[in-house]
Every structure is written in structure tokens, then in C-alpha cells.
């Protein structure tokens, strides 16, 4: 489990194929900030741009660790198949503060940046999310964007998806990799866990009501 509070910005510095076919995944080498790996152990979970991954090797001296990512994960995420900056978050400990919201590290869909502009001291970020996620997105609800816990300020259902608007404070821009985004960039999205369960309960209730009405 995670909180969506980024604990470091790393960089994918090398990508190696784990096989020759499209069914094979890749091994990523990530460079972490100084001291970031001091309390990391083999097999620990670290979220990369919101996707939970397992540490397969690490070297605090060189500030690097590796993860193996499957072809399925590569197909369902964005930004993990190329070199560049990534948001890092270590798995939540039982005694840690829950500063953001409950995050599983499982990407639910890939969105596209439709607008990113500085307004005053902050930035307005608009993301076009897939239609399939629209029912989980709500005003003042939580959303994870590339691993960052954020609050939705506005929701607009459009013909080609659901556009959400988010306000980024300077601290978030300065201390995550979100500042490098631009219109057209693709981002990993994870919906709020609570919204997932509410939708499931409502769908079962609706199905149950329909079944009762069908009875003679």
C-alpha cells in the first residue's frame, strides 16, 4: 500500500529486454536520490509513477536499483518503457502517516494531458481520462496521477472521455516529476479505492433490485 506522497524523484537510466518477443517484459535500472536506498531491502515494493514494482537488485553506493516489469504492465501503463524521470514512493509502513489517500499502486487507466498552465503561483492541470473511469471521478474526490495523490477540482464528461481539472501547488511541481508534463503527455491514473467499492456496492444493489422486479 502507498499514500500518493512522493518520497523522491528518480530517473530510468537503462532498459534491458527480458526476451526477444513482445510477450517478454523489461528490466529497468533506476537511479535514486542520494540516501534513498539506505533503508531498502531486496524484494521491497517501490511505486514508479504510481505502479507498484519489486526491487530485484539494489546498490546504495551507486544509488541504483532494478525492477522487472512484465509485458502486461508495460501495456497498461505509461512512461515506464523509456528513459526519463519518475516519481518514487516506498511502500507504506504500519506506523507511517497517511498524508495523501490509500493507494494500491495498481494503474486503472492511462490519461492524456489536455492542458497544463501556470495560473498565479499554482498550475492548472487538466487530464482527459478514459470513459471507463468516469463513474469513479468526482468533485473534491481523490485521484492518483503518476503516483501523486491529488484532489479533483472539476469534472466534465466529454464525447471522447472525462476531463478532470486539478490544481498543483508549487511544492508539488518542485518535488515531483509532474512539472515536466505538457499537453499530450500520457499519465498513469489510479482511482480512489473507496470509490471503487462504492461503485461495486451500488451495482450489486441495482442488480438485486432488478432481479426482485423480474420475479412473478
Backbone as JSON, one array per atom type, in Angstrom:
{
  "sequence": "XXXXXXXXXXXXXXXXXXXXXXXXXXXXXXXXXXXXXXXXXXXXXXXXXXXXXXXXXXXXXXXXXXXXXXXXXXXXXXXXXXXXXXXXXXXXXXXXXXXXXXXXXXXXXXXXXXXXXXXXXXXXXXXXXXXXXXXXXXXXXXXXXXXXXXXXXXXXXXXXXXXXXXXXXXXXXXXXXXXXXXXXXXXXXXXXXXXXXXXXXXXXXXXXXXXXXXXX",
  "N": [[0.83, -1.2, 0.0], [0.31, 2.33, -0.55], [0.58, 5.95, -0.23], [0.46, 8.02, -2.02], [2.08, 10.16, -1.62], [4.88, 11.51, -2.77], [8.17, 10.34, -2.35], [10.59, 10.72, -3.48], [12.33, 11.7, -6.47], [13.26, 9.88, -9.17], [15.28, 8.47, -11.84], [14.91, 6.68, -14.81], [17.51, 4.97, -16.1], [18.48, 2.96, -17.68], [17.34, 0.38, -19.87], [16.56, -2.95, -20.35], [15.83, -5.7, -22.43], [13.91, -8.54, -21.5], [13.54, -10.68, -23.01], [13.06, -11.84, -26.41], [10.62, -11.62, -27.69], [7.35, -10.02, -28.02], [5.99, -10.78, -25.83], [7.62, -10.79, -23.73], [8.92, -9.01, -20.9], [10.64, -6.15, -19.46], [13.75, -5.13, -17.99], [14.35, -2.61, -15.74], [16.66, -0.09, -14.89], [17.01, 2.06, -12.28], [17.94, 5.24, -11.19], [18.28, 6.6, -8.04], [17.6, 9.27, -5.63], [20.24, 10.64, -3.55], [20.99, 8.67, -0.73], [18.49, 7.49, -0.72], [18.16, 4.74, -0.96], [19.06, 3.66, 1.39], [17.54, 2.42, 3.4], [16.35, 0.37, 2.08], [15.44, -2.94, 1.13], [16.1, -6.1, -0.49], [13.5, -7.17, -2.58], [11.65, -5.37, -1.64], [8.8, -3.17, -2.06], [8.43, -0.59, -4.39], [6.87, 2.2, -5.71], [6.69, 3.23, -9.04], [6.03, 6.01, -10.79], [3.45, 5.6, -9.91], [2.97, 2.89, -10.27], [3.2, -0.16, -8.72], [6.17, -1.82, -8.0], [8.7, -4.41, -7.7], [11.75, -4.51, -5.97], [14.56, -5.85, -7.42], [17.34, -5.92, -7.56], [19.78, -3.92, -5.83], [21.88, -1.09, -5.16], [23.18, 0.84, -2.84], [25.52, 2.33, -2.92], [25.95, 3.08, -5.6], [23.57, 4.3, -5.97], [21.49, 3.06, -7.34], [18.81, 0.92, -8.43], [17.11, -2.06, -9.55], [14.23, -3.19, -11.37], [11.9, -5.66, -12.52], [9.66, -5.55, -15.12], [6.61, -6.67, -16.4], [5.32, -7.6, -19.68], [2.58, -7.21, -19.76], [2.17, -5.26, -17.76], [3.62, -3.15, -18.88], [2.01, -2.65, -21.08], [-0.25, -1.63, -19.92], [0.42, 0.71, -18.66], [2.07, 3.95, -18.59], [5.08, 5.65, -19.59], [7.03, 3.99, -18.52], [8.58, 2.65, -20.23], [10.69, 3.94, -21.28], [13.63, 6.0, -21.01], [13.97, 8.44, -18.43], [12.59, 10.84, -16.04], [11.02, 9.71, -13.01], [8.4, 9.41, -10.6], [8.91, 8.4, -7.27], [7.88, 6.22, -4.66], [8.14, 4.69, -1.58], [6.83, 1.66, -0.13], [4.06, 1.79, 2.17], [4.53, 1.94, 5.66], [3.29, 0.4, 8.71], [3.22, 2.22, 10.78], [3.34, 4.68, 9.61], [2.43, 8.07, 8.61], [-0.67, 8.75, 7.03], [-0.6, 10.62, 4.64], [-1.65, 11.31, 2.13], [-3.92, 9.66, 0.31], [-5.41, 6.36, 0.48], [-3.59, 4.24, -1.51], [-3.12, 1.8, -3.97], [-1.21, 1.19, -5.85], [-1.77, 0.1, -8.27], [-2.37, 0.58, -11.57], [-5.18, 2.02, -13.04], [-5.9, 3.09, -15.45], [-4.83, 4.92, -18.38], [-4.35, 8.31, -18.81], [-4.55, 11.44, -20.69], [-2.79, 14.47, -20.93], [-4.52, 17.41, -21.31], [-4.32, 20.09, -20.88], [-2.03, 22.31, -19.42], [-1.05, 24.73, -17.41], [0.42, 27.6, -15.9], [-1.13, 29.41, -13.34], [-1.3, 32.22, -11.61], [0.37, 31.58, -8.59], [0.17, 28.9, -8.77], [-0.48, 25.85, -10.69], [-2.65, 24.87, -13.3], [-3.86, 21.75, -14.05], [-5.16, 19.74, -16.49], [-6.71, 16.72, -17.29], [-7.54, 14.24, -19.61], [-9.42, 11.59, -19.01], [-10.06, 8.04, -19.49], [-13.31, 6.89, -20.66], [-14.18, 4.73, -19.15], [-13.37, 5.21, -16.56], [-14.84, 7.32, -15.68], [-17.09, 7.15, -13.95], [-15.96, 6.94, -11.48], [-14.87, 9.33, -10.81], [-15.02, 12.39, -9.14], [-16.08, 15.63, -8.0], [-13.91, 17.16, -5.75], [-13.0, 14.7, -5.07], [-10.52, 12.04, -4.72], [-7.63, 11.35, -6.71], [-5.0, 9.53, -8.24], [-2.17, 10.56, -9.9], [0.33, 9.61, -11.94], [1.36, 8.47, -9.64], [1.05, 10.44, -7.71], [-0.86, 11.75, -5.12], [-3.79, 13.52, -5.55], [-6.31, 16.15, -5.64], [-9.46, 16.38, -7.14], [-10.73, 19.12, -8.85], [-12.64, 19.8, -10.68], [-15.02, 18.27, -12.87], [-15.72, 17.13, -16.08], [-17.8, 15.65, -18.36], [-17.11, 14.48, -21.49], [-17.32, 13.94, -25.08], [-15.2, 12.36, -25.88], [-14.15, 11.31, -23.57], [-13.54, 11.73, -20.01], [-12.92, 14.74, -18.6], [-10.81, 15.97, -16.12], [-10.01, 18.52, -13.78], [-7.23, 19.78, -12.05], [-5.55, 21.36, -9.36], [-2.23, 22.3, -8.95], [0.06, 22.91, -6.44], [3.01, 24.98, -5.91], [4.92, 23.47, -4.42], [4.34, 20.8, -5.03], [4.87, 20.73, -7.79], [7.6, 21.31, -7.75], [8.71, 19.18, -6.35], [8.08, 16.76, -7.45], [7.84, 14.7, -10.44], [5.92, 15.82, -12.0], [6.1, 18.37, -12.98], [7.35, 18.27, -15.43], [5.5, 17.59, -17.27], [3.39, 18.05, -20.19], [1.0, 19.33, -22.59], [-0.56, 16.66, -24.17], [1.03, 14.71, -23.07], [1.1, 11.44, -21.63], [-0.33, 9.89, -18.78], [-0.27, 7.88, -15.79], [-3.12, 6.66, -14.13], [-4.81, 6.18, -11.08], [-7.74, 5.27, -9.53], [-9.7, 6.34, -6.67], [-9.71, 4.14, -3.93], [-11.93, 3.88, -2.23], [-14.01, 4.85, -3.85], [-14.09, 2.84, -5.73], [-15.13, 0.63, -4.31], [-17.62, 1.64, -3.51], [-18.92, 1.95, -5.99], [-19.09, -0.71, -6.75], [-20.76, -1.79, -4.75], [-23.12, -0.33, -5.23], [-23.74, -1.17, -7.83], [-24.3, -3.87, -7.4], [-26.52, -3.61, -5.75], [-28.33, -2.42, -7.48], [-28.56, -4.42, -9.38], [-29.68, -6.42, -7.8], [-32.17, -5.3, -7.18], [-33.31, -5.22, -9.7], [-33.56, -7.95, -10.18], [-35.43, -8.7, -8.24], [-37.66, -7.34, -9.2], [-38.13, -8.72, -11.51], [-39.19, -11.09, -10.71], [-42.08, -13.23, -10.61]],
  "CA": [[0.0, 0.0, 0.0], [1.01, 3.6, -0.65], [-0.25, 7.1, 0.14], [0.46, 9.03, -3.07], [3.0, 11.23, -1.26], [6.14, 11.13, -3.41], [9.32, 10.43, -1.44], [11.8, 11.01, -4.24], [12.24, 11.69, -7.94], [14.36, 9.11, -9.74], [15.42, 8.51, -13.3], [15.2, 5.43, -15.5], [18.76, 5.22, -16.82], [18.77, 1.85, -18.6], [16.24, -0.55, -20.12], [17.04, -4.18, -20.99], [14.79, -6.66, -22.76], [13.99, -9.83, -20.8], [13.35, -11.7, -24.04], [13.02, -11.3, -27.77], [9.26, -11.48, -28.22], [6.51, -8.99, -27.4], [5.45, -11.35, -24.61], [8.62, -10.6, -22.68], [8.97, -7.69, -20.29], [11.91, -5.45, -19.48], [14.41, -4.84, -16.71], [14.67, -1.19, -15.67], [17.6, 0.39, -13.89], [16.56, 3.39, -11.83], [18.84, 5.99, -10.32], [17.51, 7.24, -6.98], [18.3, 10.36, -4.94], [21.26, 10.25, -2.57], [20.46, 8.17, 0.54], [17.14, 6.94, -0.85], [18.17, 3.28, -0.85], [19.72, 3.26, 2.63], [16.68, 1.55, 4.19], [15.67, -0.53, 1.15], [15.89, -4.33, 1.12], [15.74, -6.87, -1.68], [12.1, -7.59, -2.55], [10.77, -4.28, -1.21], [7.95, -2.56, -3.08], [8.58, 0.84, -4.67], [5.99, 2.61, -6.81], [7.28, 4.06, -10.09], [4.93, 6.71, -11.47], [2.18, 5.05, -9.46], [2.88, 1.45, -10.5], [3.94, -0.89, -7.68], [7.18, -2.71, -8.54], [9.52, -5.11, -6.71], [13.19, -4.3, -6.11], [15.23, -7.13, -7.69], [18.72, -5.68, -7.12], [19.98, -2.52, -5.47], [23.23, -0.71, -4.74], [23.18, 2.17, -2.25], [26.72, 3.05, -3.3], [25.76, 3.67, -6.93], [22.25, 4.92, -5.94], [20.68, 2.45, -8.38], [18.13, -0.35, -8.19], [16.46, -2.59, -10.75], [12.94, -3.86, -11.25], [11.46, -6.34, -13.73], [8.27, -5.19, -15.43], [6.07, -7.59, -17.39], [4.75, -7.02, -20.9], [1.24, -6.78, -19.41], [2.28, -3.98, -17.04], [4.05, -2.14, -19.85], [0.88, -2.35, -21.95], [-1.31, -0.96, -19.16], [0.96, 1.9, -18.02], [2.77, 4.89, -19.48], [6.3, 6.26, -19.07], [7.96, 3.03, -17.94], [9.26, 1.96, -21.32], [11.68, 4.85, -21.83], [14.44, 6.68, -20.01], [13.42, 9.72, -18.01], [12.31, 10.98, -14.62], [9.86, 9.0, -12.49], [8.09, 9.61, -9.2], [9.17, 7.23, -6.44], [7.32, 6.15, -3.31], [8.31, 3.4, -0.9], [5.6, 1.12, 0.43], [3.62, 2.35, 3.45], [4.72, 1.17, 6.89], [2.1, 0.43, 9.56], [3.25, 3.39, 11.68], [3.51, 5.91, 8.84], [1.29, 8.95, 8.43], [-1.4, 8.62, 5.77], [-0.66, 12.02, 4.24], [-2.46, 11.51, 0.93], [-5.06, 8.77, 0.48], [-4.99, 4.96, 0.32], [-3.22, 3.96, -2.9], [-2.7, 0.4, -4.09], [-0.09, 1.03, -6.79], [-2.27, -0.59, -9.46], [-2.84, 1.6, -12.52], [-6.5, 1.7, -13.57], [-6.04, 3.58, -16.82], [-3.87, 5.94, -18.82], [-4.98, 9.54, -19.26], [-3.74, 12.32, -21.52], [-2.83, 15.87, -20.51], [-5.17, 18.28, -22.3], [-4.0, 21.48, -20.59], [-1.14, 22.47, -18.28], [-0.68, 26.14, -17.48], [0.58, 28.28, -14.62], [-2.12, 30.45, -13.04], [-0.84, 32.77, -10.33], [1.5, 30.84, -8.05], [-0.1, 27.48, -8.95], [-0.64, 25.36, -12.05], [-3.87, 24.12, -13.59], [-3.6, 20.53, -14.81], [-6.37, 19.06, -16.96], [-6.41, 15.39, -17.8], [-8.64, 13.52, -20.23], [-9.41, 10.2, -18.54], [-10.93, 7.16, -20.29], [-14.73, 6.82, -20.27], [-14.37, 3.66, -18.17], [-13.07, 5.71, -15.23], [-15.66, 8.5, -15.41], [-18.01, 6.95, -12.83], [-15.21, 6.98, -10.23], [-14.28, 10.66, -10.66], [-16.0, 13.31, -8.57], [-15.62, 16.92, -7.46], [-13.24, 17.05, -4.45], [-12.56, 13.33, -4.85], [-9.09, 11.81, -4.85], [-7.11, 10.66, -7.9], [-3.54, 9.41, -8.25], [-1.62, 10.85, -11.23], [1.74, 9.22, -11.91], [1.74, 8.17, -8.27], [0.86, 11.59, -6.83], [-2.22, 11.92, -4.59], [-4.29, 14.85, -5.89], [-7.74, 16.4, -5.45], [-10.17, 16.81, -8.35], [-11.44, 20.39, -8.66], [-13.76, 19.92, -11.62], [-15.21, 17.1, -13.72], [-16.54, 17.42, -17.27], [-17.99, 14.49, -19.23], [-17.0, 14.88, -22.88], [-17.57, 12.87, -26.04], [-14.03, 11.47, -26.01], [-13.65, 10.91, -22.27], [-13.92, 12.54, -18.86], [-11.82, 15.66, -18.3], [-10.74, 16.45, -14.75], [-9.12, 19.66, -13.57], [-6.52, 19.65, -10.78], [-4.65, 22.47, -9.03], [-0.93, 21.88, -8.4], [0.77, 23.96, -5.74], [4.43, 24.99, -6.29], [5.66, 22.39, -3.77], [4.13, 19.57, -5.8], [5.6, 20.86, -9.05], [9.03, 21.32, -7.49], [9.18, 17.97, -5.67], [7.68, 15.56, -8.19], [8.13, 14.79, -11.87], [4.76, 16.36, -12.72], [6.46, 19.63, -13.62], [7.85, 18.04, -16.79], [4.38, 17.24, -18.15], [2.93, 19.04, -21.17], [-0.18, 18.88, -23.33], [-0.27, 15.48, -24.98], [1.7, 13.69, -22.25], [0.26, 10.38, -21.08], [-0.08, 9.72, -17.35], [-0.91, 6.75, -15.13], [-4.19, 7.07, -13.24], [-5.42, 5.21, -10.18], [-8.92, 5.84, -8.9], [-9.79, 6.21, -5.22], [-10.15, 2.82, -3.51], [-13.28, 3.98, -1.68], [-14.93, 4.99, -4.98], [-14.18, 1.52, -6.37], [-16.04, -0.21, -3.53], [-18.96, 2.23, -3.57], [-19.49, 1.62, -7.29], [-19.39, -2.15, -6.72], [-21.94, -2.0, -3.9], [-24.29, 0.24, -5.91], [-24.07, -2.01, -8.98], [-24.93, -5.07, -6.88], [-27.84, -3.23, -5.25], [-29.17, -2.2, -8.66], [-28.82, -5.74, -9.99], [-30.6, -7.12, -6.92], [-33.49, -4.69, -7.34], [-33.83, -5.66, -10.99], [-33.92, -9.35, -10.05], [-36.68, -8.75, -7.48], [-38.74, -6.87, -10.04], [-38.39, -9.72, -12.55], [-39.88, -12.25, -10.14], [-43.54, -13.17, -10.82]],
  "C": [[0.87, 1.25, 0.0], [0.06, 4.72, -0.24], [-0.36, 8.14, -0.97], [1.29, 10.25, -2.72], [4.39, 10.83, -1.76], [7.31, 11.36, -2.46], [10.63, 10.67, -2.17], [11.51, 11.0, -5.73], [13.48, 10.97, -8.46], [14.41, 9.26, -11.25], [15.68, 7.1, -13.82], [16.41, 5.68, -16.4], [19.11, 4.11, -17.8], [17.56, 0.94, -18.69], [16.79, -1.75, -20.88], [15.88, -5.12, -21.23], [15.01, -7.96, -21.99], [13.77, -11.0, -21.76], [13.2, -11.03, -25.39], [11.62, -11.07, -28.32], [8.51, -10.37, -27.48], [5.89, -9.48, -26.1], [6.4, -11.2, -23.43], [8.59, -9.15, -22.17], [10.36, -7.08, -20.38], [12.47, -5.3, -18.06], [14.83, -3.36, -16.73], [15.7, -0.95, -14.58], [17.25, 1.82, -13.55], [17.6, 4.0, -10.92], [17.99, 6.78, -9.33], [18.27, 8.4, -6.38], [19.3, 9.82, -3.91], [20.6, 9.83, -1.27], [19.12, 7.47, 0.45], [17.09, 5.44, -0.6], [18.75, 2.77, 0.46], [18.87, 2.3, 3.47], [15.89, 0.57, 3.33], [16.28, -1.92, 1.23], [15.44, -5.01, -0.17], [14.3, -7.36, -1.54], [11.14, -6.52, -2.07], [9.95, -3.76, -2.39], [8.23, -1.06, -3.17], [7.68, 1.17, -5.86], [6.75, 3.54, -7.75], [6.16, 4.69, -10.89], [3.59, 6.06, -11.16], [2.01, 3.56, -9.65], [3.78, 0.72, -9.51], [4.88, -1.9, -8.34], [8.03, -3.3, -7.41], [11.0, -4.89, -7.0], [13.87, -5.66, -6.29], [16.73, -7.07, -7.39], [18.82, -4.22, -6.7], [21.4, -2.3, -4.98], [23.18, 0.7, -4.18], [24.39, 3.0, -2.67], [26.57, 3.76, -4.65], [24.4, 4.37, -7.06], [21.33, 4.35, -7.01], [19.99, 1.18, -7.88], [17.46, -0.8, -9.48], [15.12, -3.2, -10.39], [12.67, -4.57, -12.57], [9.99, -6.03, -13.94], [7.78, -6.06, -16.58], [5.52, -6.85, -18.61], [3.34, -6.5, -20.63], [1.26, -5.43, -18.71], [2.71, -2.86, -17.97], [2.89, -1.7, -20.73], [-0.18, -1.51, -21.24], [-0.83, 0.3, -18.44], [1.63, 2.8, -19.06], [4.04, 5.39, -18.79], [7.3, 5.3, -18.46], [8.71, 2.23, -19.0], [10.32, 2.85, -21.97], [12.46, 5.52, -20.69], [13.83, 8.03, -19.68], [13.1, 9.71, -16.54], [11.03, 10.23, -14.23], [9.66, 9.36, -11.02], [8.28, 8.31, -8.43], [8.44, 7.34, -5.11], [7.55, 4.75, -2.75], [6.99, 2.97, -0.29], [5.34, 1.66, 1.84], [3.95, 1.4, 4.6], [3.49, 1.35, 7.78], [2.05, 1.67, 10.45], [3.46, 4.7, 10.94], [2.25, 6.76, 8.85], [0.64, 8.7, 7.06], [-1.64, 10.04, 5.24], [-1.51, 12.29, 3.01], [-3.77, 10.77, 1.05], [-4.57, 7.34, 0.22], [-4.81, 4.66, -1.16], [-2.67, 2.54, -2.98], [-1.48, 0.21, -4.99], [-0.47, 0.24, -8.02], [-2.91, 0.44, -10.4], [-4.16, 1.15, -13.13], [-6.7, 2.15, -15.01], [-5.0, 4.64, -17.11], [-4.64, 7.14, -19.36], [-4.02, 10.37, -20.11], [-3.91, 13.77, -21.06], [-3.45, 16.7, -21.63], [-4.81, 19.74, -22.09], [-3.1, 21.51, -19.36], [-0.56, 23.88, -18.33], [-0.57, 26.73, -16.08], [-0.46, 29.39, -14.5], [-1.78, 30.99, -11.66], [0.37, 32.0, -9.86], [1.36, 29.33, -8.29], [-0.21, 27.13, -10.43], [-1.97, 24.65, -12.18], [-3.52, 22.95, -14.51], [-4.93, 19.9, -15.19], [-5.98, 17.76, -17.63], [-7.67, 14.79, -18.4], [-8.5, 12.05, -19.86], [-10.3, 9.35, -19.43], [-12.36, 7.16, -19.76], [-14.95, 5.82, -19.14], [-14.11, 4.12, -16.73], [-14.0, 6.84, -14.79], [-16.53, 8.33, -14.16], [-17.3, 7.0, -11.48], [-14.66, 8.37, -9.91], [-15.33, 11.65, -10.2], [-15.32, 14.57, -8.05], [-15.14, 16.72, -6.02], [-12.88, 15.6, -4.09], [-11.06, 13.2, -5.06], [-8.77, 11.05, -6.14], [-5.59, 10.61, -7.78], [-3.05, 9.59, -9.68], [-0.12, 10.61, -11.19], [2.25, 9.04, -10.48], [1.51, 9.27, -7.27], [-0.61, 11.7, -6.41], [-2.68, 13.36, -4.81], [-5.8, 14.93, -5.71], [-8.35, 16.95, -6.73], [-10.96, 18.08, -8.05], [-12.65, 20.54, -9.59], [-13.81, 18.67, -12.49], [-16.12, 17.5, -14.88], [-16.59, 16.18, -18.14], [-18.05, 14.96, -20.68], [-17.23, 13.68, -23.79], [-16.42, 11.86, -26.09], [-13.44, 11.06, -24.67], [-14.18, 11.8, -21.16], [-12.73, 13.43, -18.49], [-11.92, 16.12, -16.85], [-9.73, 17.58, -14.67], [-8.54, 19.56, -12.16], [-5.63, 20.87, -10.59], [-3.37, 21.92, -8.39], [-0.27, 23.07, -7.72], [2.25, 23.9, -6.11], [5.23, 23.85, -5.66], [5.53, 21.09, -4.55], [4.9, 19.59, -7.11], [7.1, 20.73, -8.84], [9.57, 19.99, -6.98], [8.67, 16.67, -6.27], [8.08, 15.75, -9.65], [6.96, 15.34, -12.68], [5.1, 17.65, -13.45], [6.95, 19.48, -15.04], [6.74, 17.68, -17.77], [4.05, 18.38, -19.1], [1.7, 18.48, -21.86], [0.21, 17.74, -24.25], [0.43, 14.37, -24.2], [0.69, 12.69, -21.73], [0.66, 10.12, -19.62], [-0.85, 8.51, -16.82], [-1.93, 7.25, -14.12], [-4.62, 5.9, -12.36], [-6.58, 5.88, -9.45], [-8.87, 5.61, -7.39], [-10.36, 4.83, -4.86], [-11.58, 2.84, -2.98], [-14.31, 4.06, -2.81], [-15.13, 3.64, -5.68], [-15.21, 0.63, -5.63], [-17.47, 0.33, -3.55], [-19.64, 1.86, -4.88], [-19.9, 0.15, -7.33], [-20.66, -2.42, -5.91], [-23.21, -1.49, -4.58], [-24.72, -0.62, -7.09], [-24.76, -3.3, -8.54], [-26.35, -4.79, -6.39], [-28.81, -3.04, -6.4], [-29.54, -3.53, -9.3], [-29.8, -6.54, -9.14], [-32.01, -6.61, -7.05], [-34.13, -5.15, -8.64], [-34.28, -7.1, -10.92], [-35.25, -9.51, -9.31], [-37.85, -8.34, -8.34], [-39.11, -7.89, -11.11], [-39.15, -10.92, -12.04], [-41.39, -12.11, -10.32], [-44.25, -12.91, -9.5]]
}
